[in-house]
Short mmCIF file of C-alpha atoms and ligand atoms in Angstrom, two decimals:
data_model
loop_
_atom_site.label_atom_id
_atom_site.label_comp_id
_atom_site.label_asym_id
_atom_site.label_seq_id
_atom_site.Cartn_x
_atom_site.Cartn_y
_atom_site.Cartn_z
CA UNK A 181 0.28 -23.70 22.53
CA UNK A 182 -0.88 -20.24 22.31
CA UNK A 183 -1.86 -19.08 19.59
CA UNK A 184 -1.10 -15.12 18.00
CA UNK A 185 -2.29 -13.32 15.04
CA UNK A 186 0.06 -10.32 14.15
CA UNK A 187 -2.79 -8.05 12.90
CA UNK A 188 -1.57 -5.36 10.79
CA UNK A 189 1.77 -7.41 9.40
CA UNK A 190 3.41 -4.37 8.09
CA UNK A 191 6.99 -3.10 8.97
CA UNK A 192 6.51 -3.55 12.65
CA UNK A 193 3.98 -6.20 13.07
CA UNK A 194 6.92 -8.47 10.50
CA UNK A 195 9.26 -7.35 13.29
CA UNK A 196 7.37 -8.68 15.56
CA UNK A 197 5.80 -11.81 14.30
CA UNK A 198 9.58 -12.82 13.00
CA UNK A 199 10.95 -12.63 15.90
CA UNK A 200 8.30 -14.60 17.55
CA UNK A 201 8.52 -17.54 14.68
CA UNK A 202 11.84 -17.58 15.51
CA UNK A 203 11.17 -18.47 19.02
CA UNK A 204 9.07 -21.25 18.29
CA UNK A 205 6.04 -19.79 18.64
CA UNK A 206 2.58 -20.62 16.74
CA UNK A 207 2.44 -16.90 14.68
CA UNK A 208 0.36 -16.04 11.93
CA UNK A 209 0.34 -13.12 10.01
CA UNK A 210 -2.86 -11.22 8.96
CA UNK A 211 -2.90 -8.53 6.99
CA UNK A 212 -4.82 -7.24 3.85
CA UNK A 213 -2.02 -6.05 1.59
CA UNK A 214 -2.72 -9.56 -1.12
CA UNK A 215 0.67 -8.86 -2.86
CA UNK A 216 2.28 -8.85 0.67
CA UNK A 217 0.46 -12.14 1.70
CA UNK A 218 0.81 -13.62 -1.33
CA UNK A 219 4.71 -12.79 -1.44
CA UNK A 220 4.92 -14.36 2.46
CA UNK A 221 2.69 -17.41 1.26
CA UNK A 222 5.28 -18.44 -1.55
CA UNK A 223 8.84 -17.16 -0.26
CA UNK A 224 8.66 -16.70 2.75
CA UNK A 225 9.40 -13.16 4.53
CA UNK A 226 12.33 -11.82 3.81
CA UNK A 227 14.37 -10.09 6.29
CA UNK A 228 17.54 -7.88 6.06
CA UNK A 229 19.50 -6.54 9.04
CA UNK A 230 22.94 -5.19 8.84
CA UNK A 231 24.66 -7.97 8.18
CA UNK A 232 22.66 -10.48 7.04
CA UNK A 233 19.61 -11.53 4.55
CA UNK A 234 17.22 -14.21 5.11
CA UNK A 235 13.91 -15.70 4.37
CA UNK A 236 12.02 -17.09 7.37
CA UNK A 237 8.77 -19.02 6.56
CA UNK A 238 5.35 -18.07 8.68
CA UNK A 239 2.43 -18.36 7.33
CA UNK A 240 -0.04 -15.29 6.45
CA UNK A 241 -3.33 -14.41 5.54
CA UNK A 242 -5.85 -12.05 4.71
CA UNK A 243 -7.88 -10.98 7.38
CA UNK A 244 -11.44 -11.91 5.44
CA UNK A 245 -10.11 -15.37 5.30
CA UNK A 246 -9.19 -16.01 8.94
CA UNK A 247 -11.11 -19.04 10.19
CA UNK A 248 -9.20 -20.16 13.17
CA UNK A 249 -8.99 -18.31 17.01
CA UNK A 250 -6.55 -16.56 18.17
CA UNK A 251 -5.24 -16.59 22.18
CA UNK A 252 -3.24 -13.48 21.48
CA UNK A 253 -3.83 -10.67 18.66
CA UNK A 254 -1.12 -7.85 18.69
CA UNK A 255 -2.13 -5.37 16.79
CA UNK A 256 -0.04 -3.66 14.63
CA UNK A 257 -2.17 -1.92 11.81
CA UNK A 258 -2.11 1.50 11.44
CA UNK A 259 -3.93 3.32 14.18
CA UNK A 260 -6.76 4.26 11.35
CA UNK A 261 -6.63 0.77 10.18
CA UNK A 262 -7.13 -1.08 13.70
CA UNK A 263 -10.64 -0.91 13.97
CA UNK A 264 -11.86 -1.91 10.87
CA UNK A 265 -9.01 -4.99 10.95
CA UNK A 266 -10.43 -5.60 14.51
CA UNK A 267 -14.45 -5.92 13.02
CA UNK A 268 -12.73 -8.27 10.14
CA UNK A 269 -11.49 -10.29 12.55
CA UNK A 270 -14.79 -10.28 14.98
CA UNK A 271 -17.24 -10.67 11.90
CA UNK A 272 -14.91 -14.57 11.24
CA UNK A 273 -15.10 -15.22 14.91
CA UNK A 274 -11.15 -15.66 15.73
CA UNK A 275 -11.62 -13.43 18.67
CA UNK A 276 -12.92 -16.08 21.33
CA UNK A 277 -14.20 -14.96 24.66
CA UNK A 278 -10.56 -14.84 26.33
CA UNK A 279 -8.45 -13.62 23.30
CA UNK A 280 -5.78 -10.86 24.75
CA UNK A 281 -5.51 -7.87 22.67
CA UNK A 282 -2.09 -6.02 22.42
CA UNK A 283 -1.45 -2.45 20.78
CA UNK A 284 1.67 -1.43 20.22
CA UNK A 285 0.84 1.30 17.43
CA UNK A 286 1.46 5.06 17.93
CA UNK A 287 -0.84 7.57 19.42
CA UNK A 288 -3.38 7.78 21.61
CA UNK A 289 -7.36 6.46 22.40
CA UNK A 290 -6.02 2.72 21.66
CA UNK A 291 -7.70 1.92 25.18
CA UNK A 292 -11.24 2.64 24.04
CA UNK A 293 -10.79 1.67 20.41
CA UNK A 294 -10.20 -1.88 21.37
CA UNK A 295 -12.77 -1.79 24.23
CA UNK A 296 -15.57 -2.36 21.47
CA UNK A 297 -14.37 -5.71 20.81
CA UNK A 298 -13.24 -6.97 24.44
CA UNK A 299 -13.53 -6.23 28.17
CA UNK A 300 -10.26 -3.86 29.45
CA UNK A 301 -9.15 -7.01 31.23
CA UNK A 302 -8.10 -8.27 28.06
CA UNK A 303 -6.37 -5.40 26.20
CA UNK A 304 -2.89 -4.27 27.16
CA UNK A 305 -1.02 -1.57 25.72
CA UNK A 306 2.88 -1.11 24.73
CA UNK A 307 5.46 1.08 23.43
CA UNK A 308 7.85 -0.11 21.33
CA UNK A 309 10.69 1.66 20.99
CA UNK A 310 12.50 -1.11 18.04
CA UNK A 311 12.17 0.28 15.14
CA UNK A 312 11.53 -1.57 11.47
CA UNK A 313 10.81 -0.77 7.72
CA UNK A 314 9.47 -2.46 4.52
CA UNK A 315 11.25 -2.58 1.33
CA UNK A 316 8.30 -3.79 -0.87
CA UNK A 317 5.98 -6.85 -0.09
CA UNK A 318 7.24 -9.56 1.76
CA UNK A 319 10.60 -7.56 2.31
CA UNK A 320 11.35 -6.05 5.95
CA UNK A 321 14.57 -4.55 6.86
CA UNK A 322 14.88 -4.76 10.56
CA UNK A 323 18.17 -2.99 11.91
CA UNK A 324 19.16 -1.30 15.33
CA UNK A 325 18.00 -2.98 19.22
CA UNK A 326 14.66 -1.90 20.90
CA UNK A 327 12.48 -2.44 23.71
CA UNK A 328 8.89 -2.80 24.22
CA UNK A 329 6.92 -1.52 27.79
CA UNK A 330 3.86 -3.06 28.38
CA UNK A 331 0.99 -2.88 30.99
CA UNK A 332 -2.57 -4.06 31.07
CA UNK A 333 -5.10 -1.46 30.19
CA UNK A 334 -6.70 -1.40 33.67
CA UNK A 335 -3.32 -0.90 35.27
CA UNK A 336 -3.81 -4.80 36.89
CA UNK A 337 -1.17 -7.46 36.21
CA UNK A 338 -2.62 -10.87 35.93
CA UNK A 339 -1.29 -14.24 34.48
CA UNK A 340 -1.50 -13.46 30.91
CA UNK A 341 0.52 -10.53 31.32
CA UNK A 342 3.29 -12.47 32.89
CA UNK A 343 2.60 -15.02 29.84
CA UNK A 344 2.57 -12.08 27.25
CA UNK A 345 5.71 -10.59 28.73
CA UNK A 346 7.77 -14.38 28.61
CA UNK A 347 6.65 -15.01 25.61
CA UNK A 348 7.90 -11.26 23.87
CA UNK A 349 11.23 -12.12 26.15
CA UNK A 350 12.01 -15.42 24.87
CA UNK A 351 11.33 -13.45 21.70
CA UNK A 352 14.35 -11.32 22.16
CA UNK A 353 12.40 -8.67 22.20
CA UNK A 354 13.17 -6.81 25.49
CA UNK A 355 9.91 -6.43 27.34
CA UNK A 356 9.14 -5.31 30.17
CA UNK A 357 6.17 -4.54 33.17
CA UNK A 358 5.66 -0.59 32.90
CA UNK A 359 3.63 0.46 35.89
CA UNK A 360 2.52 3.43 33.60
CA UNK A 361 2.13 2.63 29.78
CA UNK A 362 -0.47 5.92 29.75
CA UNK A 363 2.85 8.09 30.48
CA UNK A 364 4.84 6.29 27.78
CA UNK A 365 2.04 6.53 25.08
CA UNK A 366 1.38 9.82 26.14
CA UNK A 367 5.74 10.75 26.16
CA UNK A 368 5.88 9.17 22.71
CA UNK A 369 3.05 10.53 21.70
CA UNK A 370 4.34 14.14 22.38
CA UNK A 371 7.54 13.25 19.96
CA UNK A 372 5.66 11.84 17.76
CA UNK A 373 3.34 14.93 17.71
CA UNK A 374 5.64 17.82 17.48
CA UNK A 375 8.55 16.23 15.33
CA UNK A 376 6.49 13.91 12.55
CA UNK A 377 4.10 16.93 11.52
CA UNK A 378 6.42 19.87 11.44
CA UNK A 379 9.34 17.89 9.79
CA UNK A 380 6.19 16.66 7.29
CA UNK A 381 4.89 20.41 6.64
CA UNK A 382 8.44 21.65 6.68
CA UNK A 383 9.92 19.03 4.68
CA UNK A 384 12.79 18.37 6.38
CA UNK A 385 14.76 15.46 8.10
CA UNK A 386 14.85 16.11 12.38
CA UNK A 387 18.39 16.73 12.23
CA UNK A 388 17.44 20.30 9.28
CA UNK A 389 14.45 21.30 11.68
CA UNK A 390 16.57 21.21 14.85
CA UNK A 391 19.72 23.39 12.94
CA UNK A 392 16.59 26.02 13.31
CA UNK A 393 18.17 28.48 15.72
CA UNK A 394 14.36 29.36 16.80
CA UNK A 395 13.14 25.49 16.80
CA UNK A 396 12.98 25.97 20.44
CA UNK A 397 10.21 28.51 20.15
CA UNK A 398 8.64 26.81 17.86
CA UNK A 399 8.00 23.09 20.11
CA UNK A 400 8.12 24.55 23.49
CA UNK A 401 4.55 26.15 22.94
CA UNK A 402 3.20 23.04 21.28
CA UNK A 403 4.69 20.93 24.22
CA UNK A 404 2.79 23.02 26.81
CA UNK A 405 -0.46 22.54 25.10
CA UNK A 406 -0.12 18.29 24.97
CA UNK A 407 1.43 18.54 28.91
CA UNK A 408 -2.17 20.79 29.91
CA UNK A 409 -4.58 17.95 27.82
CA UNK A 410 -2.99 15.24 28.98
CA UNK A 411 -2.54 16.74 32.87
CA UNK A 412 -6.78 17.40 32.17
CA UNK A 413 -6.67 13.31 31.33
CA UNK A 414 -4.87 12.42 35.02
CA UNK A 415 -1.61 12.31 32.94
CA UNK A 416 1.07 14.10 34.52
CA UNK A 417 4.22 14.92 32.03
CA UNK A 418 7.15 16.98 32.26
CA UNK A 419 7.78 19.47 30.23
CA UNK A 420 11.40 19.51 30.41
CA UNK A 421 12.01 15.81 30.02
CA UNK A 422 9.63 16.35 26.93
CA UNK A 423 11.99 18.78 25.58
CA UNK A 424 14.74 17.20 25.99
CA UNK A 425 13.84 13.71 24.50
CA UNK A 426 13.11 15.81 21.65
CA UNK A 427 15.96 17.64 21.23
CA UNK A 428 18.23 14.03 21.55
CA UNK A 429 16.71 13.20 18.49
CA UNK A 430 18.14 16.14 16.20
CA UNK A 431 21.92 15.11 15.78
CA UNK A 432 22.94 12.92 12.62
CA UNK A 433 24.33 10.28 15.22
CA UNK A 434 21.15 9.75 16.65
CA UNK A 435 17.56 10.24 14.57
CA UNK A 436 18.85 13.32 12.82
CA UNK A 437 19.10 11.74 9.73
CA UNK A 438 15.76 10.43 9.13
CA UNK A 439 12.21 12.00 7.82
CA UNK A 440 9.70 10.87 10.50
CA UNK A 441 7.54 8.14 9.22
CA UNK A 442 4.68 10.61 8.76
CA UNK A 443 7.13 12.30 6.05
CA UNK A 444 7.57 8.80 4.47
CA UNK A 445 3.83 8.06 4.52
CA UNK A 446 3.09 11.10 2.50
CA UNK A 447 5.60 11.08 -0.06
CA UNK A 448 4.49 6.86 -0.56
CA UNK A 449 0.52 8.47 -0.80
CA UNK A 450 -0.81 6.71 1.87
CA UNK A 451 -2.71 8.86 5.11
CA UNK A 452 -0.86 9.19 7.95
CA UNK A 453 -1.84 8.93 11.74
CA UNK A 454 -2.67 12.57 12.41
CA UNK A 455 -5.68 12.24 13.92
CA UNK A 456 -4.47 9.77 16.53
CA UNK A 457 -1.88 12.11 17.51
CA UNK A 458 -2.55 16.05 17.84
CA UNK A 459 -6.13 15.23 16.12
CA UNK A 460 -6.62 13.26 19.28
CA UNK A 461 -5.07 15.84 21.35
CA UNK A 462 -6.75 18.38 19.66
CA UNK A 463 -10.40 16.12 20.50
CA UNK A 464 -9.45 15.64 23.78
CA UNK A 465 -8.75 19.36 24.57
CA UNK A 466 -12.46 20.03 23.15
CA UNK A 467 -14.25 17.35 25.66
CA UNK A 468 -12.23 19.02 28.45
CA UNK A 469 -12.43 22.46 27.90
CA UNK A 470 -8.61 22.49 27.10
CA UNK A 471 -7.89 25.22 24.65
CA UNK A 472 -5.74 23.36 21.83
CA UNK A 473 -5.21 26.00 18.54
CA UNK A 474 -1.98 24.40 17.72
CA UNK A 475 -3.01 20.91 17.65
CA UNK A 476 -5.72 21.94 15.64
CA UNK A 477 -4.06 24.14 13.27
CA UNK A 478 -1.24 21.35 12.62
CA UNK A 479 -3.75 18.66 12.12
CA UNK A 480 -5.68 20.54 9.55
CA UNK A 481 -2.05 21.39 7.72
CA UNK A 482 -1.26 18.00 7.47
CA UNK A 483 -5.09 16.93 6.10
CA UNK A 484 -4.45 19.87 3.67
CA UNK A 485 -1.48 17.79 2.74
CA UNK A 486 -3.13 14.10 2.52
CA UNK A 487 -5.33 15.87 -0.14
CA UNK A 488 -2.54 16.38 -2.75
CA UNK A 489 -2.24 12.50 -2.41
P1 NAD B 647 3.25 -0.22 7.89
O1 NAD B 647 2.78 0.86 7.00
O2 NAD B 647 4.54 -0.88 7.55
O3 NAD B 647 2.15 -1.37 7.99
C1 NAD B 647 0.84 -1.06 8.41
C2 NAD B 647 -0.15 -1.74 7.48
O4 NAD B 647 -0.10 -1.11 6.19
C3 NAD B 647 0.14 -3.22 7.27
O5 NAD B 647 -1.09 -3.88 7.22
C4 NAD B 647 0.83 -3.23 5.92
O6 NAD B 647 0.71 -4.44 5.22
C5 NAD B 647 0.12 -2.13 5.20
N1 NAD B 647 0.96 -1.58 4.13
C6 NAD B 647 2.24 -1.13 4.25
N2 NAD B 647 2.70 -0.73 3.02
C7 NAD B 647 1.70 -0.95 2.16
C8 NAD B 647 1.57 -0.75 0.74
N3 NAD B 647 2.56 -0.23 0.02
N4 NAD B 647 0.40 -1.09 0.16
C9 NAD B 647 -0.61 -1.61 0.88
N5 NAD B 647 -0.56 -1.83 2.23
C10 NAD B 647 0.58 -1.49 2.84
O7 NAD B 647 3.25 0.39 9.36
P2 NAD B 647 4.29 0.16 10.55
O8 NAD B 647 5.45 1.05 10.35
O9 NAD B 647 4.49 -1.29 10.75
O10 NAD B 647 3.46 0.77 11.77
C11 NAD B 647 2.46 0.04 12.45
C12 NAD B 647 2.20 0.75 13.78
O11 NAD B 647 3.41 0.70 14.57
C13 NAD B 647 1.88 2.24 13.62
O12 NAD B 647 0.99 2.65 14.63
C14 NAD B 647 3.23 2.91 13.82
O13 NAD B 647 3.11 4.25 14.22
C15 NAD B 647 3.81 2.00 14.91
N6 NAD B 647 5.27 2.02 15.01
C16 NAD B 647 6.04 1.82 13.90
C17 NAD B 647 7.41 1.84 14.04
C18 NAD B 647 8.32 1.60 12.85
O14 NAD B 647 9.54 1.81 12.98
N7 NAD B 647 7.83 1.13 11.70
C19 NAD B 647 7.99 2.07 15.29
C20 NAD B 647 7.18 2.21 16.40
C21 NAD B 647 5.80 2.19 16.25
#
């Protein structure tokens, strides 16, 4: 049987590797939070939804101590945290000459992160759209339905993508075949760009930063600037769409409610993922002659901000 290390065993990766222990699948969780591991090790994980709370038992470990190879590593770090995992994980050899690498973090660049450790044949890339949280070590709390999009990095489909995508499904975790993951990063990328730094700087929940009469003004020019780097990267994304996806997430019925996880990060003092979002944009623009000044100005305001931490 196949055999998948969740690296990065946070909020999502739990979601992830639960539901796949569930299915009956050989899962092991790596991660290098000790009180986390330790907590999985001896109770098991424990999981709350909205109705129910239970403990499901699946093994985890610390990513120095990993001896055996993996078939499958999702990765689910932190973007700023994947590499370093990834080089933990190469140094102990569980990365074996076919092991299929799968990102489903936030941002962008995943593609050539994870090219330093295997060929592009092997990496594929999703979006995830379920959501999850933690509620201290060993503790998820895993409520609402998602989906997860998923495409080799090349753009080819081969067995292993058919294998990954069966294996997520009999997961009950609602995959599917995108013929372009690059727009969907890119599309949640842009959200996660214009709503998680200006709620962050702003302090305010999506649903108090869209009551802005002027919010508008303040995203469309921001918008433009992603749709021109990524259209410079063969991208092609539409503005309006853009807008609008953003704008369904203001009222209290739908995301309005929440601080973006960038808010959360902050206030917990841990970095957030800046630099994979309009930092990257912001890098992007500079390689390609792309004028970025508000991806640049908003990613210095929030590093401004992870130095109060
Ligand atoms: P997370 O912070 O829950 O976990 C990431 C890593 O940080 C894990 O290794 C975890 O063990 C460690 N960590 C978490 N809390 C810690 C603490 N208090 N002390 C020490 N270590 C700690 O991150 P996540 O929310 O699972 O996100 C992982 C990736 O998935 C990110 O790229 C994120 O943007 C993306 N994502 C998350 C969600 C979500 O709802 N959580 C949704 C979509 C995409």
């Amino acid at each position: 049987m196949y055999k998948i290390g969740i690296a990065g065993a946070g909020a999502m990766g739990g979601r992830i590797g639960v539901y796949m222990k569930e299915a009956g699948y050989n899962v092991t969780l790596i991660d290098n939070w000790e009180e986390h591991v330790n907590r999985i090790n001896d109770n098991g994980i424990e999981v709350q939804t909205e109705t129910n709370t239970y403990s499901v038992e699946i093994p985890a470990i610390l990513s120095k101590d990993v001896s055996e190879k993996f078939d499958l590593i999702v990765i689910l770090t932190k973007a700023m945290q994947a590499e370093e995992m990834l080089q933990q994980l190469q140094d102990t050899n569980c990365i074996h000459e076919g092991t299929a690498l799968l990102s489903m973090m936030n941002g962008l660049g995943h593609k050539e992160r994870l090219s330093k450790f295997v060929p592009i044949s092997q990496i594929y890339l999703g979006v995830t759209m379920w959501t999850a949280g933690l509620r201290g070590p060993g503790q998820l709390l895993l409520e609402g339905e998602g989906g997860i999009d998923i495409q080799r990095a090349d753009g080819e489909q081969d067995e292993n993508t058919k294998y990954i995508l069966n294996m997520l499904n009999e997961s009950g975790l609602n995959a599917k075949i995108s013929d372009d993951v690059f727009k969907s990063i890119w599309s949640k990328a842009t959200l996660n760009s214009v709503l998680n730094p200006l709620c962050t700087i702003l302090d305010k929940t999506i649903y108090e930063f869209g009551s802005y009469q002027e919010s508008k003004q303040m995203i469309i020019p921001l918008i433009k600037e992603i749709v021109l780097v990524a259209q410079a990267k063969g991208i092609h994304l539409d503005r309006e769409v853009l807008l609008n996806k953003i704008e369904a997430a203001y009222p209290k019925e739908t995301q309005g409610l929440h601080y973006p996880s960038m808010h959360q990060d902050l206030k917990n003092g841990r970095l957030t993922e800046i630099d994979y979002l309009n930092g990257q944009i912001a890098a992007y623009g500079k390689e390609l002659n792309v004028p970025t000044p508000l991806n640049s100005m908003i990613t210095h305001l929030i590093h401004q901000l992870e130095m109060k931490i």
